Amino acid sequence: MHEPDPIERLNARLFDTDGVYVNAGTDKDSYFAELRAGINQYLCTPFHVSAVVTEPGFPDLSVGASISGWCMAHSAGYWLVYQSERDRSLCFWGNKAAILFRLQSDEWRQTTELLRGILVNAQRPPLERLRRLVHAFLRSECEEAAMRVALDDAAPFYRDAAEAREARAAGDRIVEMFMREALPKASDAARALAGDLVGTALSTVGKQFSESPRTPAEIAAYADAMADMFCAYLEGIGKTRNKVPRPSRPAPGRGSSSMA
């Protein structure tokens, strides 16, 4: 079933003024025009948000329950959120950094689950798991690109938080386990280098790639190319008995000298 576009639903409702009460003596057309302009000023590319219900709560949700939806606009601690499953719009409120930190925490958890779900699956060969991870990660990056723009605003508040350190440590352990299986004869240094290179390249390139809108075909083609590169890199390490590569010294040419 196709989900309604949050912004399209918002625009439709902003122009549906039937049954909306306006104070006596107020020009309805001007009132609604100002209301639409005020909301449109703070529109954003929709991204998924979640929060905890506080007092006074909602008729169908108790205080303390989790609630989520698509943020369509936000300003000064207020967030206009659309729930597609109920076709309704709600107002979230709270400190921007706190709400974004909750979003970031959710993203850390989802990334850890993605790594564990794919890389720890011993029923598939290691390189096949790596390829599946690259495809899943790039799709996720493109789907959540708008949310990451908002998260960047609050990055200084959570970069060094305990949750951030725990998430990085959990991801590092999963990658370390995978590299031990993919490169069983490698030294610890070789596996650490491979894990760091693959992880850094995947996150850096994924972020840059997702900054522009991408079609499913573009994502698949790019993921295939990245996976080919990573798999060839790991296979190459295996063929060289998993040694950590060292830069070679250029051979002396005519008229040049070399030092021992």
PDB file of C-alpha atoms in Angstrom, residues 16-249:
ATOM      1  CA  ASP A  16      -9.277  22.638   3.798  1.00  0.00           C
ATOM      2  CA  THR A  17     -10.787  25.180   6.206  1.00  0.00           C
ATOM      3  CA  ASP A  18     -14.248  23.640   6.586  1.00  0.00           C
ATOM      4  CA  GLY A  19     -15.282  23.425  10.224  1.00  0.00           C
ATOM      5  CA  VAL A  20     -12.374  25.575  11.467  1.00  0.00           C
ATOM      6  CA  TYR A  21     -13.491  28.300  13.881  1.00  0.00           C
ATOM      7  CA  VAL A  22     -12.095  31.813  13.451  1.00  0.00           C
ATOM      8  CA  ASN A  23     -12.720  34.593  15.959  1.00  0.00           C
ATOM      9  CA  ALA A  24     -15.444  37.073  15.104  1.00  0.00           C
ATOM     10  CA  GLY A  25     -14.126  40.108  13.292  1.00  0.00           C
ATOM     11  CA  THR A  26     -11.119  38.225  11.900  1.00  0.00           C
ATOM     12  CA  ASP A  27     -10.735  38.053   8.144  1.00  0.00           C
ATOM     13  CA  LYS A  28     -10.699  34.307   7.444  1.00  0.00           C
ATOM     14  CA  ASP A  29      -8.759  34.525   4.178  1.00  0.00           C
ATOM     15  CA  SER A  30      -5.994  36.618   5.736  1.00  0.00           C
ATOM     16  CA  TYR A  31      -5.894  34.431   8.831  1.00  0.00           C
ATOM     17  CA  PHE A  32      -5.440  31.206   6.888  1.00  0.00           C
ATOM     18  CA  ALA A  33      -2.961  32.799   4.471  1.00  0.00           C
ATOM     19  CA  GLU A  34      -0.785  33.902   7.401  1.00  0.00           C
ATOM     20  CA  LEU A  35      -1.104  30.453   8.976  1.00  0.00           C
ATOM     21  CA  ARG A  36       0.011  28.733   5.774  1.00  0.00           C
ATOM     22  CA  ALA A  37       2.900  31.167   5.301  1.00  0.00           C
ATOM     23  CA  GLY A  38       4.051  30.639   8.883  1.00  0.00           C
ATOM     24  CA  ILE A  39       4.131  26.859   8.513  1.00  0.00           C
ATOM     25  CA  ASN A  40       5.669  26.909   5.039  1.00  0.00           C
ATOM     26  CA  GLN A  41       8.502  29.080   6.345  1.00  0.00           C
ATOM     27  CA  TYR A  42       9.715  26.189   8.469  1.00  0.00           C
ATOM     28  CA  LEU A  43       9.024  23.260   6.148  1.00  0.00           C
ATOM     29  CA  CYS A  44      11.750  20.651   5.872  1.00  0.00           C
ATOM     30  CA  THR A  45      12.374  17.497   3.914  1.00  0.00           C
ATOM     31  CA  PRO A  46      10.371  14.923   5.950  1.00  0.00           C
ATOM     32  CA  PHE A  47      12.401  12.724   8.277  1.00  0.00           C
ATOM     33  CA  HIS A  48      11.338  10.175  10.844  1.00  0.00           C
ATOM     34  CA  VAL A  49      11.163  11.265  14.492  1.00  0.00           C
ATOM     35  CA  SER A  50      10.098   9.606  17.728  1.00  0.00           C
ATOM     36  CA  ALA A  51       9.237  10.935  21.174  1.00  0.00           C
ATOM     37  CA  VAL A  52       7.675   9.990  24.508  1.00  0.00           C
ATOM     38  CA  VAL A  53       4.144  11.154  25.328  1.00  0.00           C
ATOM     39  CA  THR A  54       4.024  13.579  28.277  1.00  0.00           C
ATOM     40  CA  GLU A  55       1.185  15.334  30.119  1.00  0.00           C
ATOM     41  CA  PRO A  56      -1.588  15.900  29.159  1.00  0.00           C
ATOM     42  CA  GLY A  57      -1.116  13.027  26.688  1.00  0.00           C
ATOM     43  CA  PHE A  58      -3.525  11.976  23.934  1.00  0.00           C
ATOM     44  CA  PRO A  59      -6.941  10.289  24.143  1.00  0.00           C
ATOM     45  CA  ASP A  60      -5.563   7.141  22.493  1.00  0.00           C
ATOM     46  CA  LEU A  61      -2.027   7.185  23.990  1.00  0.00           C
ATOM     47  CA  SER A  62      -1.075   7.074  27.648  1.00  0.00           C
ATOM     48  CA  VAL A  63       1.678   9.192  29.203  1.00  0.00           C
ATOM     49  CA  GLY A  64       5.030   7.467  28.764  1.00  0.00           C
ATOM     50  CA  ALA A  65       4.119   5.728  25.502  1.00  0.00           C
ATOM     51  CA  SER A  66       6.378   6.062  22.461  1.00  0.00           C
ATOM     52  CA  ILE A  67       5.054   7.918  19.452  1.00  0.00           C
ATOM     53  CA  SER A  68       6.604   8.515  16.027  1.00  0.00           C
ATOM     54  CA  GLY A  69       5.934  10.013  12.624  1.00  0.00           C
ATOM     55  CA  TRP A  70       7.355  12.204   9.858  1.00  0.00           C
ATOM     56  CA  CYS A  71       8.561  15.675  10.807  1.00  0.00           C
ATOM     57  CA  MET A  72       7.342  18.166   8.190  1.00  0.00           C
ATOM     58  CA  ALA A  73       8.328  21.460   9.838  1.00  0.00           C
ATOM     59  CA  HIS A  74      10.048  22.551  13.031  1.00  0.00           C
ATOM     60  CA  SER A  75      10.998  25.758  14.805  1.00  0.00           C
ATOM     61  CA  ALA A  76      11.767  26.955  18.339  1.00  0.00           C
ATOM     62  CA  GLY A  77      11.235  23.564  19.941  1.00  0.00           C
ATOM     63  CA  TYR A  78       7.971  22.713  18.153  1.00  0.00           C
ATOM     64  CA  TRP A  79       7.755  19.905  15.595  1.00  0.00           C
ATOM     65  CA  LEU A  80       4.861  19.351  13.185  1.00  0.00           C
ATOM     66  CA  VAL A  81       4.671  15.576  12.741  1.00  0.00           C
ATOM     67  CA  TYR A  82       2.536  13.478  10.388  1.00  0.00           C
ATOM     68  CA  GLN A  83       1.438   9.942  11.299  1.00  0.00           C
ATOM     69  CA  SER A  84       0.699   8.139   8.032  1.00  0.00           C
ATOM     70  CA  GLU A  85      -0.837   5.081   9.692  1.00  0.00           C
ATOM     71  CA  ARG A  86      -3.511   7.310  11.283  1.00  0.00           C
ATOM     72  CA  ASP A  87      -3.493  10.057   8.661  1.00  0.00           C
ATOM     73  CA  ARG A  88      -3.172  12.774  11.281  1.00  0.00           C
ATOM     74  CA  SER A  89      -0.798  15.565  12.227  1.00  0.00           C
ATOM     75  CA  LEU A  90       0.494  16.144  15.751  1.00  0.00           C
ATOM     76  CA  CYS A  91       2.642  18.721  17.499  1.00  0.00           C
ATOM     77  CA  PHE A  92       5.762  17.490  19.279  1.00  0.00           C
ATOM     78  CA  TRP A  93       7.586  19.879  21.579  1.00  0.00           C
ATOM     79  CA  GLY A  94      10.828  19.868  23.463  1.00  0.00           C
ATOM     80  CA  ASN A  95      14.475  20.834  23.360  1.00  0.00           C
ATOM     81  CA  LYS A  96      15.819  20.466  19.821  1.00  0.00           C
ATOM     82  CA  ALA A  97      19.101  18.925  20.916  1.00  0.00           C
ATOM     83  CA  ALA A  98      17.288  16.419  23.148  1.00  0.00           C
ATOM     84  CA  ILE A  99      14.929  15.298  20.384  1.00  0.00           C
ATOM     85  CA  LEU A 100      17.761  15.039  17.872  1.00  0.00           C
ATOM     86  CA  PHE A 101      19.821  13.088  20.384  1.00  0.00           C
ATOM     87  CA  ARG A 102      16.972  10.594  20.655  1.00  0.00           C
ATOM     88  CA  LEU A 103      16.928  10.345  16.863  1.00  0.00           C
ATOM     89  CA  GLN A 104      20.673   9.812  16.787  1.00  0.00           C
ATOM     90  CA  SER A 105      20.413   7.127  19.466  1.00  0.00           C
ATOM     91  CA  ASP A 106      17.809   5.338  17.370  1.00  0.00           C
ATOM     92  CA  GLU A 107      20.102   5.537  14.333  1.00  0.00           C
ATOM     93  CA  TRP A 108      23.056   4.118  16.292  1.00  0.00           C
ATOM     94  CA  ARG A 109      20.904   1.206  17.441  1.00  0.00           C
ATOM     95  CA  GLN A 110      19.607   0.531  13.932  1.00  0.00           C
ATOM     96  CA  THR A 111      23.118   0.627  12.458  1.00  0.00           C
ATOM     97  CA  THR A 112      24.381  -1.819  15.082  1.00  0.00           C
ATOM     98  CA  GLU A 113      21.456  -4.150  14.368  1.00  0.00           C
ATOM     99  CA  LEU A 114      22.152  -3.873  10.633  1.00  0.00           C
ATOM    100  CA  LEU A 115      25.810  -4.820  11.135  1.00  0.00           C
ATOM    101  CA  ARG A 116      24.977  -7.701  13.444  1.00  0.00           C
ATOM    102  CA  GLY A 117      22.126  -9.030  11.318  1.00  0.00           C
ATOM    103  CA  ILE A 118      24.256  -9.238   8.173  1.00  0.00           C
ATOM    104  CA  LEU A 119      27.883  -9.715   9.192  1.00  0.00           C
ATOM    105  CA  VAL A 120      27.277 -12.290  11.921  1.00  0.00           C
ATOM    106  CA  ASN A 121      25.149 -14.524   9.681  1.00  0.00           C
ATOM    107  CA  ALA A 122      27.492 -17.510   9.346  1.00  0.00           C
ATOM    108  CA  GLN A 123      25.138 -19.229   6.882  1.00  0.00           C
ATOM    109  CA  ARG A 124      26.516 -17.013   4.102  1.00  0.00           C
ATOM    110  CA  PRO A 125      30.135 -16.702   2.912  1.00  0.00           C
ATOM    111  CA  PRO A 126      31.964 -13.644   4.319  1.00  0.00           C
ATOM    112  CA  LEU A 127      32.292 -11.780   1.024  1.00  0.00           C
ATOM    113  CA  GLU A 128      28.603 -12.309   0.252  1.00  0.00           C
ATOM    114  CA  ARG A 129      27.765 -10.842   3.662  1.00  0.00           C
ATOM    115  CA  LEU A 130      29.996  -7.857   2.955  1.00  0.00           C
ATOM    116  CA  ARG A 131      28.246  -7.259  -0.368  1.00  0.00           C
ATOM    117  CA  ARG A 132      24.831  -7.451   1.282  1.00  0.00           C
ATOM    118  CA  LEU A 133      25.960  -4.981   3.944  1.00  0.00           C
ATOM    119  CA  VAL A 134      27.143  -2.460   1.355  1.00  0.00           C
ATOM    120  CA  HIS A 135      23.786  -2.590  -0.458  1.00  0.00           C
ATOM    121  CA  ALA A 136      21.759  -2.329   2.764  1.00  0.00           C
ATOM    122  CA  PHE A 137      23.918   0.474   4.148  1.00  0.00           C
ATOM    123  CA  LEU A 138      23.749   2.638   1.014  1.00  0.00           C
ATOM    124  CA  ARG A 139      19.970   2.196   0.785  1.00  0.00           C
ATOM    125  CA  SER A 140      19.663   3.227   4.435  1.00  0.00           C
ATOM    126  CA  GLU A 141      21.917   6.247   3.941  1.00  0.00           C
ATOM    127  CA  CYS A 142      19.820   7.497   1.014  1.00  0.00           C
ATOM    128  CA  GLU A 143      16.531   6.904   2.834  1.00  0.00           C
ATOM    129  CA  GLU A 144      17.706   8.797   5.928  1.00  0.00           C
ATOM    130  CA  ALA A 145      19.633  11.613   4.233  1.00  0.00           C
ATOM    131  CA  ALA A 146      17.134  14.285   5.302  1.00  0.00           C
ATOM    132  CA  MET A 147      17.267  13.161   8.928  1.00  0.00           C
ATOM    133  CA  ARG A 148      21.065  13.319   8.981  1.00  0.00           C
ATOM    134  CA  VAL A 149      20.948  16.975   7.883  1.00  0.00           C
ATOM    135  CA  ALA A 150      18.941  17.712  11.025  1.00  0.00           C
ATOM    136  CA  LEU A 151      21.220  15.542  13.162  1.00  0.00           C
ATOM    137  CA  ASP A 152      24.278  17.480  12.028  1.00  0.00           C
ATOM    138  CA  ASP A 153      22.861  20.548  13.805  1.00  0.00           C
ATOM    139  CA  ALA A 154      23.074  18.799  17.168  1.00  0.00           C
ATOM    140  CA  ALA A 155      26.264  16.796  16.567  1.00  0.00           C
ATOM    141  CA  PRO A 156      28.372  18.774  19.094  1.00  0.00           C
ATOM    142  CA  PHE A 157      25.915  17.819  21.855  1.00  0.00           C
ATOM    143  CA  TYR A 158      26.178  14.047  21.438  1.00  0.00           C
ATOM    144  CA  ARG A 159      29.487  13.323  19.681  1.00  0.00           C
ATOM    145  CA  ASP A 160      31.230  12.447  22.958  1.00  0.00           C
ATOM    146  CA  ALA A 161      28.205  11.038  24.796  1.00  0.00           C
ATOM    147  CA  ALA A 162      28.436   7.641  26.480  1.00  0.00           C
ATOM    148  CA  GLU A 163      25.851   6.277  24.037  1.00  0.00           C
ATOM    149  CA  ALA A 164      28.090   7.328  21.133  1.00  0.00           C
ATOM    150  CA  ARG A 165      31.086   5.524  22.596  1.00  0.00           C
ATOM    151  CA  GLU A 166      29.014   2.405  23.285  1.00  0.00           C
ATOM    152  CA  ALA A 167      27.642   2.384  19.728  1.00  0.00           C
ATOM    153  CA  ARG A 168      31.118   2.728  18.222  1.00  0.00           C
ATOM    154  CA  ALA A 169      32.469  -0.029  20.478  1.00  0.00           C
ATOM    155  CA  ALA A 170      29.596  -2.378  19.558  1.00  0.00           C
ATOM    156  CA  GLY A 171      30.144  -1.749  15.849  1.00  0.00           C
ATOM    157  CA  ASP A 172      33.894  -2.255  16.193  1.00  0.00           C
ATOM    158  CA  ARG A 173      33.374  -5.617  17.909  1.00  0.00           C
ATOM    159  CA  ILE A 174      31.055  -6.837  15.147  1.00  0.00           C
ATOM    160  CA  VAL A 175      33.496  -5.787  12.410  1.00  0.00           C
ATOM    161  CA  GLU A 176      36.400  -7.338  14.319  1.00  0.00           C
ATOM    162  CA  MET A 177      34.546 -10.677  14.558  1.00  0.00           C
ATOM    163  CA  PHE A 178      33.757 -10.529  10.849  1.00  0.00           C
ATOM    164  CA  MET A 179      37.348  -9.787   9.864  1.00  0.00           C
ATOM    165  CA  ARG A 180      38.611 -12.719  11.954  1.00  0.00           C
ATOM    166  CA  GLU A 181      36.319 -14.970   9.949  1.00  0.00           C
ATOM    167  CA  ALA A 182      36.990 -13.340   6.560  1.00  0.00           C
ATOM    168  CA  LEU A 183      40.776 -13.222   7.111  1.00  0.00           C
ATOM    169  CA  PRO A 184      41.490 -16.179   9.403  1.00  0.00           C
ATOM    170  CA  LYS A 185      45.258 -16.217   8.717  1.00  0.00           C
ATOM    171  CA  ALA A 186      45.738 -12.482   9.040  1.00  0.00           C
ATOM    172  CA  SER A 187      47.627 -10.753  11.780  1.00  0.00           C
ATOM    173  CA  ASP A 188      45.692  -8.569  14.213  1.00  0.00           C
ATOM    174  CA  ALA A 189      47.229  -5.516  12.566  1.00  0.00           C
ATOM    175  CA  ALA A 190      46.121  -6.592   9.074  1.00  0.00           C
ATOM    176  CA  ARG A 191      42.562  -7.291  10.225  1.00  0.00           C
ATOM    177  CA  ALA A 192      42.372  -4.013  12.135  1.00  0.00           C
ATOM    178  CA  LEU A 193      43.558  -2.095   9.083  1.00  0.00           C
ATOM    179  CA  ALA A 194      41.036  -3.839   6.821  1.00  0.00           C
ATOM    180  CA  GLY A 195      38.164  -3.218   9.222  1.00  0.00           C
ATOM    181  CA  ASP A 196      39.053   0.442   9.655  1.00  0.00           C
ATOM    182  CA  LEU A 197      39.478   1.013   5.916  1.00  0.00           C
ATOM    183  CA  VAL A 198      36.199  -0.663   4.945  1.00  0.00           C
ATOM    184  CA  GLY A 199      34.244   1.047   7.737  1.00  0.00           C
ATOM    185  CA  THR A 200      35.654   4.496   7.077  1.00  0.00           C
ATOM    186  CA  ALA A 201      35.221   4.258   3.301  1.00  0.00           C
ATOM    187  CA  LEU A 202      31.674   2.943   3.611  1.00  0.00           C
ATOM    188  CA  SER A 203      30.501   5.672   5.996  1.00  0.00           C
ATOM    189  CA  THR A 204      32.334   8.526   4.241  1.00  0.00           C
ATOM    190  CA  VAL A 205      31.377   7.594   0.697  1.00  0.00           C
ATOM    191  CA  GLY A 206      27.851   6.653   1.770  1.00  0.00           C
ATOM    192  CA  LYS A 207      27.287  10.080   3.315  1.00  0.00           C
ATOM    193  CA  GLN A 208      28.605  11.880   0.230  1.00  0.00           C
ATOM    194  CA  PHE A 209      26.676   9.662  -2.182  1.00  0.00           C
ATOM    195  CA  SER A 210      23.378  10.178  -0.336  1.00  0.00           C
ATOM    196  CA  GLU A 211      23.600  13.971  -0.369  1.00  0.00           C
ATOM    197  CA  SER A 212      21.963  13.935  -3.826  1.00  0.00           C
ATOM    198  CA  PRO A 213      18.648  12.213  -4.666  1.00  0.00           C
ATOM    199  CA  ARG A 214      19.280   8.694  -6.018  1.00  0.00           C
ATOM    200  CA  THR A 215      17.118   6.174  -7.862  1.00  0.00           C
ATOM    201  CA  PRO A 216      17.046   2.525  -6.750  1.00  0.00           C
ATOM    202  CA  ALA A 217      19.012   1.618  -9.894  1.00  0.00           C
ATOM    203  CA  GLU A 218      21.716   4.186  -9.089  1.00  0.00           C
ATOM    204  CA  ILE A 219      21.996   2.929  -5.513  1.00  0.00           C
ATOM    205  CA  ALA A 220      22.295  -0.694  -6.655  1.00  0.00           C
ATOM    206  CA  ALA A 221      24.946   0.120  -9.269  1.00  0.00           C
ATOM    207  CA  TYR A 222      27.008   2.172  -6.832  1.00  0.00           C
ATOM    208  CA  ALA A 223      26.702  -0.482  -4.125  1.00  0.00           C
ATOM    209  CA  ASP A 224      27.858  -3.165  -6.555  1.00  0.00           C
ATOM    210  CA  ALA A 225      30.916  -1.099  -7.466  1.00  0.00           C
ATOM    211  CA  MET A 226      31.805  -0.468  -3.820  1.00  0.00           C
ATOM    212  CA  ALA A 227      31.275  -4.117  -2.912  1.00  0.00           C
ATOM    213  CA  ASP A 228      33.494  -5.198  -5.812  1.00  0.00           C
ATOM    214  CA  MET A 229      36.231  -2.918  -4.512  1.00  0.00           C
ATOM    215  CA  PHE A 230      35.970  -4.146  -0.908  1.00  0.00           C
ATOM    216  CA  CYS A 231      35.847  -7.818  -1.913  1.00  0.00           C
ATOM    217  CA  ALA A 232      38.854  -7.439  -4.205  1.00  0.00           C
ATOM    218  CA  TYR A 233      40.731  -5.719  -1.377  1.00  0.00           C
ATOM    219  CA  LEU A 234      40.074  -8.562   1.080  1.00  0.00           C
ATOM    220  CA  GLU A 235      40.864 -11.201  -1.531  1.00  0.00           C
ATOM    221  CA  GLY A 236      44.115  -9.387  -2.271  1.00  0.00           C
ATOM    222  CA  ILE A 237      45.094  -9.446   1.386  1.00  0.00           C
ATOM    223  CA  GLY A 238      44.506 -13.201   1.410  1.00  0.00           C
ATOM    224  CA  LYS A 239      46.715 -13.743  -1.630  1.00  0.00           C
ATOM    225  CA  THR A 240      49.572 -11.833   0.002  1.00  0.00           C
ATOM    226  CA  ARG A 241      49.202 -13.924   3.177  1.00  0.00           C
ATOM    227  CA  ASN A 242      47.390 -11.066   4.891  1.00  0.00           C
ATOM    228  CA  LYS A 243      50.388  -8.846   5.427  1.00  0.00           C
ATOM    229  CA  VAL A 244      49.870  -5.167   6.175  1.00  0.00           C
ATOM    230  CA  PRO A 245      50.992  -3.370   2.980  1.00  0.00           C
ATOM    231  CA  ARG A 246      53.918  -1.003   3.333  1.00  0.00           C
ATOM    232  CA  PRO A 247      54.794   1.849   0.956  1.00  0.00           C
ATOM    233  CA  SER A 248      57.598   0.841  -1.388  1.00  0.00           C
ATOM    234  CA  ARG A 249      60.698   2.950  -1.857  1.00  0.00           C
TER     235      ARG A 249
END
